[in-house]
PDB file of N, CA and C in Angstrom:
ATOM      1  N   ASP E   1       9.672  10.542 -13.878  1.00 80.00           N
ATOM      2  CA  ASP E   1      10.072  11.481 -12.863  1.00 80.00           C
ATOM      3  C   ASP E   1       8.878  12.093 -12.125  1.00 80.00           C
ATOM      4  N   ARG E   2       7.650  11.815 -12.607  1.00 86.00           N
ATOM      5  CA  ARG E   2       6.436  12.283 -11.937  1.00 86.00           C
ATOM      6  C   ARG E   2       5.381  11.188 -11.989  1.00 86.00           C
ATOM      7  N   HIS E   3       4.432  11.251 -11.078  1.00 88.00           N
ATOM      8  CA  HIS E   3       3.323  10.302 -11.100  1.00 88.00           C
ATOM      9  C   HIS E   3       2.063  11.004 -10.619  1.00 88.00           C
ATOM     10  N   LEU E   4       0.935  10.373 -10.860  1.00 87.00           N
ATOM     11  CA  LEU E   4      -0.354  10.917 -10.435  1.00 87.00           C
ATOM     12  C   LEU E   4      -0.785  10.281  -9.130  1.00 87.00           C
ATOM     13  N   GLN E   5      -1.432  11.079  -8.321  1.00 88.00           N
ATOM     14  CA  GLN E   5      -2.090  10.579  -7.118  1.00 88.00           C
ATOM     15  C   GLN E   5      -3.519  11.082  -7.135  1.00 88.00           C
ATOM     16  N   THR E   6      -4.413  10.306  -6.540  1.00 86.00           N
ATOM     17  CA  THR E   6      -5.800  10.734  -6.398  1.00 86.00           C
ATOM     18  C   THR E   6      -6.077  10.975  -4.922  1.00 86.00           C
ATOM     19  N   LEU E   7      -6.893  11.967  -4.676  1.00 87.00           N
ATOM     20  CA  LEU E   7      -7.267  12.315  -3.309  1.00 87.00           C
ATOM     21  C   LEU E   7      -8.773  12.462  -3.245  1.00 87.00           C
ATOM     22  N   CYS E   8      -9.403  11.744  -2.325  1.00 85.00           N
ATOM     23  CA  CYS E   8     -10.849  11.791  -2.145  1.00 85.00           C
ATOM     24  C   CYS E   8     -11.173  12.582  -0.877  1.00 85.00           C
ATOM     25  N   ALA E   9     -12.363  13.141  -0.817  1.00 84.00           N
ATOM     26  CA  ALA E   9     -12.800  13.891   0.364  1.00 84.00           C
ATOM     27  C   ALA E   9     -12.823  13.014   1.615  1.00 84.00           C
ATOM     28  N   CYS E  10     -12.937  11.695   1.447  1.00 87.00           N
ATOM     29  CA  CYS E  10     -12.950  10.791   2.598  1.00 87.00           C
ATOM     30  C   CYS E  10     -11.556  10.628   3.203  1.00 87.00           C
ATOM     31  N   GLY E  11     -10.530  11.140   2.495  1.00 86.00           N
ATOM     32  CA  GLY E  11      -9.164  11.040   2.985  1.00 86.00           C
ATOM     33  C   GLY E  11      -8.335   9.985   2.278  1.00 86.00           C
ATOM     34  N   ASP E  12      -8.955   9.170   1.433  1.00 86.00           N
ATOM     35  CA  ASP E  12      -8.203   8.149   0.713  1.00 86.00           C
ATOM     36  C   ASP E  12      -7.254   8.814  -0.275  1.00 86.00           C
ATOM     37  N   GLN E  13      -6.012   8.403  -0.262  1.00 87.00           N
ATOM     38  CA  GLN E  13      -5.013   8.908  -1.198  1.00 87.00           C
ATOM     39  C   GLN E  13      -4.300   7.706  -1.790  1.00 87.00           C
ATOM     40  N   SER E  14      -4.244   7.660  -3.110  1.00 85.00           N
ATOM     41  CA  SER E  14      -3.623   6.535  -3.796  1.00 85.00           C
ATOM     42  C   SER E  14      -2.778   7.024  -4.955  1.00 85.00           C
ATOM     43  N   ALA E  15      -1.711   6.295  -5.242  1.00 86.00           N
ATOM     44  CA  ALA E  15      -0.982   6.527  -6.481  1.00 86.00           C
ATOM     45  C   ALA E  15      -1.872   6.007  -7.599  1.00 86.00           C
ATOM     46  N   PHE E  16      -1.752   6.580  -8.777  1.00 84.00           N
ATOM     47  CA  PHE E  16      -2.679   6.260  -9.866  1.00 84.00           C
ATOM     48  C   PHE E  16      -1.915   5.936 -11.136  1.00 84.00           C
ATOM     49  N   ASP E  17      -2.239   4.800 -11.745  1.00 85.00           N
ATOM     50  CA  ASP E  17      -1.609   4.363 -12.982  1.00 85.00           C
ATOM     51  C   ASP E  17      -2.600   4.558 -14.135  1.00 85.00           C
ATOM     52  N   PRO E  18      -2.388   5.560 -15.006  1.00 83.00           N
ATOM     53  CA  PRO E  18      -3.332   5.839 -16.097  1.00 83.00           C
ATOM     54  C   PRO E  18      -3.065   5.049 -17.375  1.00 83.00           C
ATOM     55  N   GLU E  19      -2.270   3.994 -17.309  1.00 84.00           N
ATOM     56  CA  GLU E  19      -1.850   3.251 -18.493  1.00 84.00           C
ATOM     57  C   GLU E  19      -3.020   2.844 -19.394  1.00 84.00           C
ATOM     58  N   VAL E  20      -4.117   2.381 -18.827  1.00 83.00           N
ATOM     59  CA  VAL E  20      -5.265   1.942 -19.619  1.00 83.00           C
ATOM     60  C   VAL E  20      -5.870   3.114 -20.386  1.00 83.00           C
ATOM     61  N   TRP E  21      -5.991   4.259 -19.743  1.00 81.00           N
ATOM     62  CA  TRP E  21      -6.543   5.435 -20.423  1.00 81.00           C
ATOM     63  C   TRP E  21      -5.646   5.870 -21.569  1.00 81.00           C
ATOM     64  N   ILE E  22      -4.345   5.833 -21.352  1.00 83.00           N
ATOM     65  CA  ILE E  22      -3.398   6.222 -22.391  1.00 83.00           C
ATOM     66  C   ILE E  22      -3.497   5.259 -23.563  1.00 83.00           C
ATOM     67  N   ALA E  23      -3.609   3.970 -23.280  1.00 88.00           N
ATOM     68  CA  ALA E  23      -3.728   2.958 -24.330  1.00 88.00           C
ATOM     69  C   ALA E  23      -5.012   3.149 -25.142  1.00 88.00           C
ATOM     70  N   ARG E  24      -6.047   3.686 -24.538  1.00 86.00           N
ATOM     71  CA  ARG E  24      -7.315   3.953 -25.235  1.00 86.00           C
ATOM     72  C   ARG E  24      -7.292   5.278 -25.998  1.00 86.00           C
ATOM     73  N   GLY E  25      -6.164   5.971 -25.994  1.00 87.00           N
ATOM     74  CA  GLY E  25      -6.044   7.229 -26.708  1.00 87.00           C
ATOM     75  C   GLY E  25      -6.619   8.423 -25.960  1.00 87.00           C
ATOM     76  N   LEU E  26      -6.821   8.283 -24.652  1.00 83.00           N
ATOM     77  CA  LEU E  26      -7.419   9.358 -23.866  1.00 83.00           C
ATOM     78  C   LEU E  26      -6.374  10.237 -23.174  1.00 83.00           C
ATOM     79  N   GLY E  27      -5.109  10.011 -23.457  1.00 83.00           N
ATOM     80  CA  GLY E  27      -4.039  10.717 -22.769  1.00 83.00           C
ATOM     81  C   GLY E  27      -3.982  12.212 -23.032  1.00 83.00           C
ATOM     82  N   ARG E  28      -4.634  12.679 -24.068  1.00 86.00           N
ATOM     83  CA  ARG E  28      -4.587  14.113 -24.391  1.00 86.00           C
ATOM     84  C   ARG E  28      -5.733  14.897 -23.755  1.00 86.00           C
ATOM     85  N   LEU E  29      -6.667  14.214 -23.151  1.00 85.00           N
ATOM     86  CA  LEU E  29      -7.772  14.904 -22.487  1.00 85.00           C
ATOM     87  C   LEU E  29      -7.309  15.485 -21.160  1.00 85.00           C
ATOM     88  N   PRO E  30      -7.884  16.609 -20.736  1.00 85.00           N
ATOM     89  CA  PRO E  30      -7.495  17.163 -19.429  1.00 85.00           C
ATOM     90  C   PRO E  30      -7.942  16.244 -18.297  1.00 85.00           C
ATOM     91  N   MET E  31      -7.168  16.194 -17.230  1.00 78.00           N
ATOM     92  CA  MET E  31      -7.479  15.313 -16.104  1.00 78.00           C
ATOM     93  C   MET E  31      -8.842  15.628 -15.489  1.00 78.00           C
ATOM     94  N   THR E  32      -9.283  16.865 -15.585  1.00 77.00           N
ATOM     95  CA  THR E  32     -10.592  17.218 -15.030  1.00 77.00           C
ATOM     96  C   THR E  32     -11.717  16.452 -15.729  1.00 77.00           C
ATOM     97  N   SER E  33     -11.469  15.951 -16.932  1.00 79.00           N
ATOM     98  CA  SER E  33     -12.468  15.151 -17.644  1.00 79.00           C
ATOM     99  C   SER E  33     -12.747  13.824 -16.952  1.00 79.00           C
ATOM    100  N   PHE E  34     -11.820  13.370 -16.125  1.00 77.00           N
ATOM    101  CA  PHE E  34     -11.925  12.058 -15.518  1.00 77.00           C
ATOM    102  C   PHE E  34     -12.312  12.072 -14.043  1.00 77.00           C
ATOM    103  N   SER E  35     -12.139  13.190 -13.369  1.00 74.00           N
ATOM    104  CA  SER E  35     -12.316  13.204 -11.910  1.00 74.00           C
ATOM    105  C   SER E  35     -13.716  12.772 -11.476  1.00 74.00           C
ATOM    106  N   GLY E  36     -14.745  13.080 -12.235  1.00 75.00           N
ATOM    107  CA  GLY E  36     -16.103  12.674 -11.887  1.00 75.00           C
ATOM    108  C   GLY E  36     -16.406  11.224 -12.186  1.00 75.00           C
ATOM    109  N   ARG E  37     -15.482  10.542 -12.816  1.00 73.00           N
ATOM    110  CA  ARG E  37     -15.691   9.138 -13.174  1.00 73.00           C
ATOM    111  C   ARG E  37     -14.891   8.175 -12.319  1.00 73.00           C
ATOM    112  N   LEU E  38     -14.101   8.711 -11.428  1.00 76.00           N
ATOM    113  CA  LEU E  38     -13.324   7.847 -10.541  1.00 76.00           C
ATOM    114  C   LEU E  38     -14.151   7.467  -9.327  1.00 76.00           C
ATOM    115  N   ARG E  39     -14.161   6.197  -9.001  1.00 76.00           N
ATOM    116  CA  ARG E  39     -14.879   5.755  -7.812  1.00 76.00           C
ATOM    117  C   ARG E  39     -13.863   5.487  -6.711  1.00 76.00           C
ATOM    118  N   SER E  40     -13.999   6.239  -5.628  1.00 78.00           N
ATOM    119  CA  SER E  40     -13.133   6.063  -4.466  1.00 78.00           C
ATOM    120  C   SER E  40     -13.592   4.826  -3.696  1.00 78.00           C
ATOM    121  N   PRO E  41     -12.744   4.252  -2.851  1.00 78.00           N
ATOM    122  CA  PRO E  41     -13.160   3.101  -2.047  1.00 78.00           C
ATOM    123  C   PRO E  41     -14.396   3.385  -1.181  1.00 78.00           C
ATOM    124  N   CYS E  42     -14.648   4.664  -0.848  1.00 82.00           N
ATOM    125  CA  CYS E  42     -15.824   5.004  -0.041  1.00 82.00           C
ATOM    126  C   CYS E  42     -17.092   5.038  -0.890  1.00 82.00           C
ATOM    127  N   GLY E  43     -16.958   4.979  -2.223  1.00 81.00           N
ATOM    128  CA  GLY E  43     -18.108   4.978  -3.112  1.00 81.00           C
ATOM    129  C   GLY E  43     -18.356   6.301  -3.813  1.00 81.00           C
ATOM    130  N   ARG E  44     -17.706   7.358  -3.373  1.00 81.00           N
ATOM    131  CA  ARG E  44     -17.878   8.661  -4.036  1.00 81.00           C
ATOM    132  C   ARG E  44     -17.319   8.607  -5.446  1.00 81.00           C
ATOM    133  N   ARG E  45     -17.879   9.419  -6.303  1.00 79.00           N
ATOM    134  CA  ARG E  45     -17.424   9.502  -7.687  1.00 79.00           C
ATOM    135  C   ARG E  45     -16.725  10.821  -7.963  1.00 79.00           C
ATOM    136  N   HIS E  46     -15.872  11.224  -7.101  1.00 75.00           N
ATOM    137  CA  HIS E  46     -15.103  12.432  -7.366  1.00 75.00           C
ATOM    138  C   HIS E  46     -13.765  12.318  -6.648  1.00 75.00           C
ATOM    139  N   ALA E  47     -12.728  12.310  -7.413  1.00 78.00           N
ATOM    140  CA  ALA E  47     -11.380  12.272  -6.846  1.00 78.00           C
ATOM    141  C   ALA E  47     -10.568  13.367  -7.510  1.00 78.00           C
ATOM    142  N   GLN E  48      -9.788  14.039  -6.747  1.00 84.00           N
ATOM    143  CA  GLN E  48      -8.922  15.089  -7.265  1.00 84.00           C
ATOM    144  C   GLN E  48      -7.593  14.472  -7.676  1.00 84.00           C
ATOM    145  N   PHE E  49      -7.115  14.816  -8.869  1.00 85.00           N
ATOM    146  CA  PHE E  49      -5.810  14.362  -9.324  1.00 85.00           C
ATOM    147  C   PHE E  49      -4.743  15.346  -8.886  1.00 85.00           C
ATOM    148  N   GLN E  50      -3.602  14.819  -8.503  1.00 87.00           N
ATOM    149  CA  GLN E  50      -2.462  15.643  -8.153  1.00 87.00           C
ATOM    150  C   GLN E  50      -1.221  15.042  -8.804  1.00 87.00           C
ATOM    151  N   VAL E  51      -0.320  15.891  -9.257  1.00 88.00           N
ATOM    152  CA  VAL E  51       0.944  15.441  -9.839  1.00 88.00           C
ATOM    153  C   VAL E  51       2.016  15.532  -8.755  1.00 88.00           C
ATOM    154  N   TRP E  52       2.718  14.427  -8.536  1.00 89.00           N
ATOM    155  CA  TRP E  52       3.759  14.360  -7.505  1.00 89.00           C
ATOM    156  C   TRP E  52       5.075  13.967  -8.137  1.00 89.00           C
ATOM    157  N   PRO E  53       6.186  14.405  -7.553  1.00 90.00           N
ATOM    158  CA  PRO E  53       7.499  14.009  -8.084  1.00 90.00           C
ATOM    159  C   PRO E  53       7.794  12.544  -7.769  1.00 90.00           C
ATOM    160  N   GLY E  54       8.628  11.949  -8.587  1.00 87.00           N
ATOM    161  CA  GLY E  54       9.035  10.558  -8.373  1.00 87.00           C
ATOM    162  C   GLY E  54       8.168   9.581  -9.147  1.00 87.00           C
ATOM    163  N   THR E  55       8.577   8.333  -9.140  1.00 85.00           N
ATOM    164  CA  THR E  55       7.841   7.279  -9.840  1.00 85.00           C
ATOM    165  C   THR E  55       6.702   6.768  -8.964  1.00 85.00           C
ATOM    166  N   LEU E  56       5.836   5.938  -9.549  1.00 82.00           N
ATOM    167  CA  LEU E  56       4.745   5.328  -8.779  1.00 82.00           C
ATOM    168  C   LEU E  56       5.292   4.581  -7.567  1.00 82.00           C
ATOM    169  N   ALA E  57       6.366   3.840  -7.760  1.00 79.00           N
ATOM    170  CA  ALA E  57       6.949   3.054  -6.668  1.00 79.00           C
ATOM    171  C   ALA E  57       7.498   3.961  -5.562  1.00 79.00           C
ATOM    172  N   GLU E  58       8.033   5.096  -5.941  1.00 78.00           N
ATOM    173  CA  GLU E  58       8.599   6.016  -4.962  1.00 78.00           C
ATOM    174  C   GLU E  58       7.529   6.740  -4.153  1.00 78.00           C
ATOM    175  N   GLY E  59       6.281   6.731  -4.650  1.00 74.00           N
ATOM    176  CA  GLY E  59       5.199   7.410  -3.947  1.00 74.00           C
ATOM    177  C   GLY E  59       4.862   6.763  -2.613  1.00 74.00           C
ATOM    178  N   GLY E  60       5.140   5.464  -2.499  1.00 79.00           N
ATOM    179  CA  GLY E  60       4.903   4.758  -1.248  1.00 79.00           C
ATOM    180  C   GLY E  60       3.446   4.499  -0.934  1.00 79.00           C
ATOM    181  N   LEU E  61       2.557   4.746  -1.883  1.00 82.00           N
ATOM    182  CA  LEU E  61       1.127   4.529  -1.672  1.00 82.00           C
ATOM    183  C   LEU E  61       0.664   3.306  -2.451  1.00 82.00           C
ATOM    184  N   LYS E  62      -0.506   2.796  -2.078  1.00 81.00           N
ATOM    185  CA  LYS E  62      -1.125   1.724  -2.848  1.00 81.00           C
ATOM    186  C   LYS E  62      -1.418   2.271  -4.245  1.00 81.00           C
ATOM    187  N   VAL E  63      -1.118   1.502  -5.276  1.00 81.00           N
ATOM    188  CA  VAL E  63      -1.325   1.938  -6.651  1.00 81.00           C
ATOM    189  C   VAL E  63      -2.661   1.404  -7.149  1.00 81.00           C
ATOM    190  N   ARG E  64      -3.470   2.290  -7.656  1.00 78.00           N
ATOM    191  CA  ARG E  64      -4.733   1.920  -8.303  1.00 78.00           C
ATOM    192  C   ARG E  64      -4.585   2.165  -9.789  1.00 78.00           C
ATOM    193  N   SER E  65      -5.227   1.363 -10.583  1.00 76.00           N
ATOM    194  CA  SER E  65      -5.125   1.529 -12.037  1.00 76.00           C
ATOM    195  C   SER E  65      -6.392   2.158 -12.583  1.00 76.00           C
ATOM    196  N   ALA E  66      -6.269   2.753 -13.751  1.00 71.00           N
ATOM    197  CA  ALA E  66      -7.418   3.364 -14.396  1.00 71.00           C
ATOM    198  C   ALA E  66      -8.476   2.299 -14.697  1.00 71.00           C
ATOM    199  N   ALA E  67      -8.057   1.094 -14.998  1.00 67.00           N
ATOM    200  CA  ALA E  67      -9.007   0.021 -15.314  1.00 67.00           C
ATOM    201  C   ALA E  67      -9.886  -0.298 -14.112  1.00 67.00           C
ATOM    202  N   ALA E  68      -9.345  -0.192 -12.922  1.00 65.00           N
ATOM    203  CA  ALA E  68     -10.108  -0.517 -11.708  1.00 65.00           C
ATOM    204  C   ALA E  68     -11.040   0.619 -11.295  1.00 65.00           C
ATOM    205  N   LEU E  69     -10.722   1.847 -11.681  1.00 57.00           N
ATOM    206  CA  LEU E  69     -11.478   2.985 -11.199  1.00 57.00           C
ATOM    207  C   LEU E  69     -12.422   3.581 -12.226  1.00 57.00           C
ATOM    208  N   TYR E  70     -12.160   3.352 -13.495  1.00 50.00           N
ATOM    209  CA  TYR E  70     -12.968   3.985 -14.527  1.00 50.00           C
ATOM    210  C   TYR E  70     -14.300   3.279 -14.672  1.00 50.00           C
ATOM    211  N   ASP E  71     -15.336   4.049 -14.768  1.00 43.00           N
ATOM    212  CA  ASP E  71     -16.687   3.489 -14.901  1.00 43.00           C
ATOM    213  C   ASP E  71     -17.312   3.939 -16.191  1.00 43.00           C
TER     214      ASP E  71
END
């Protein structure tokens, strides 16, 4: 019923699939622990997480996975 989105200062906004992080046992850490490790398409390493209603598919945005963004 909810999904995560990331927002970068460059304006990029994407739906976010944290499945890989959850599988690694990182699901209990606060999201602020990860924001400095996300690489936006512009190359910046800071993305703000936002919680939005609906599923990933309902978000209508390109979905990025934690595996693709985590460094």
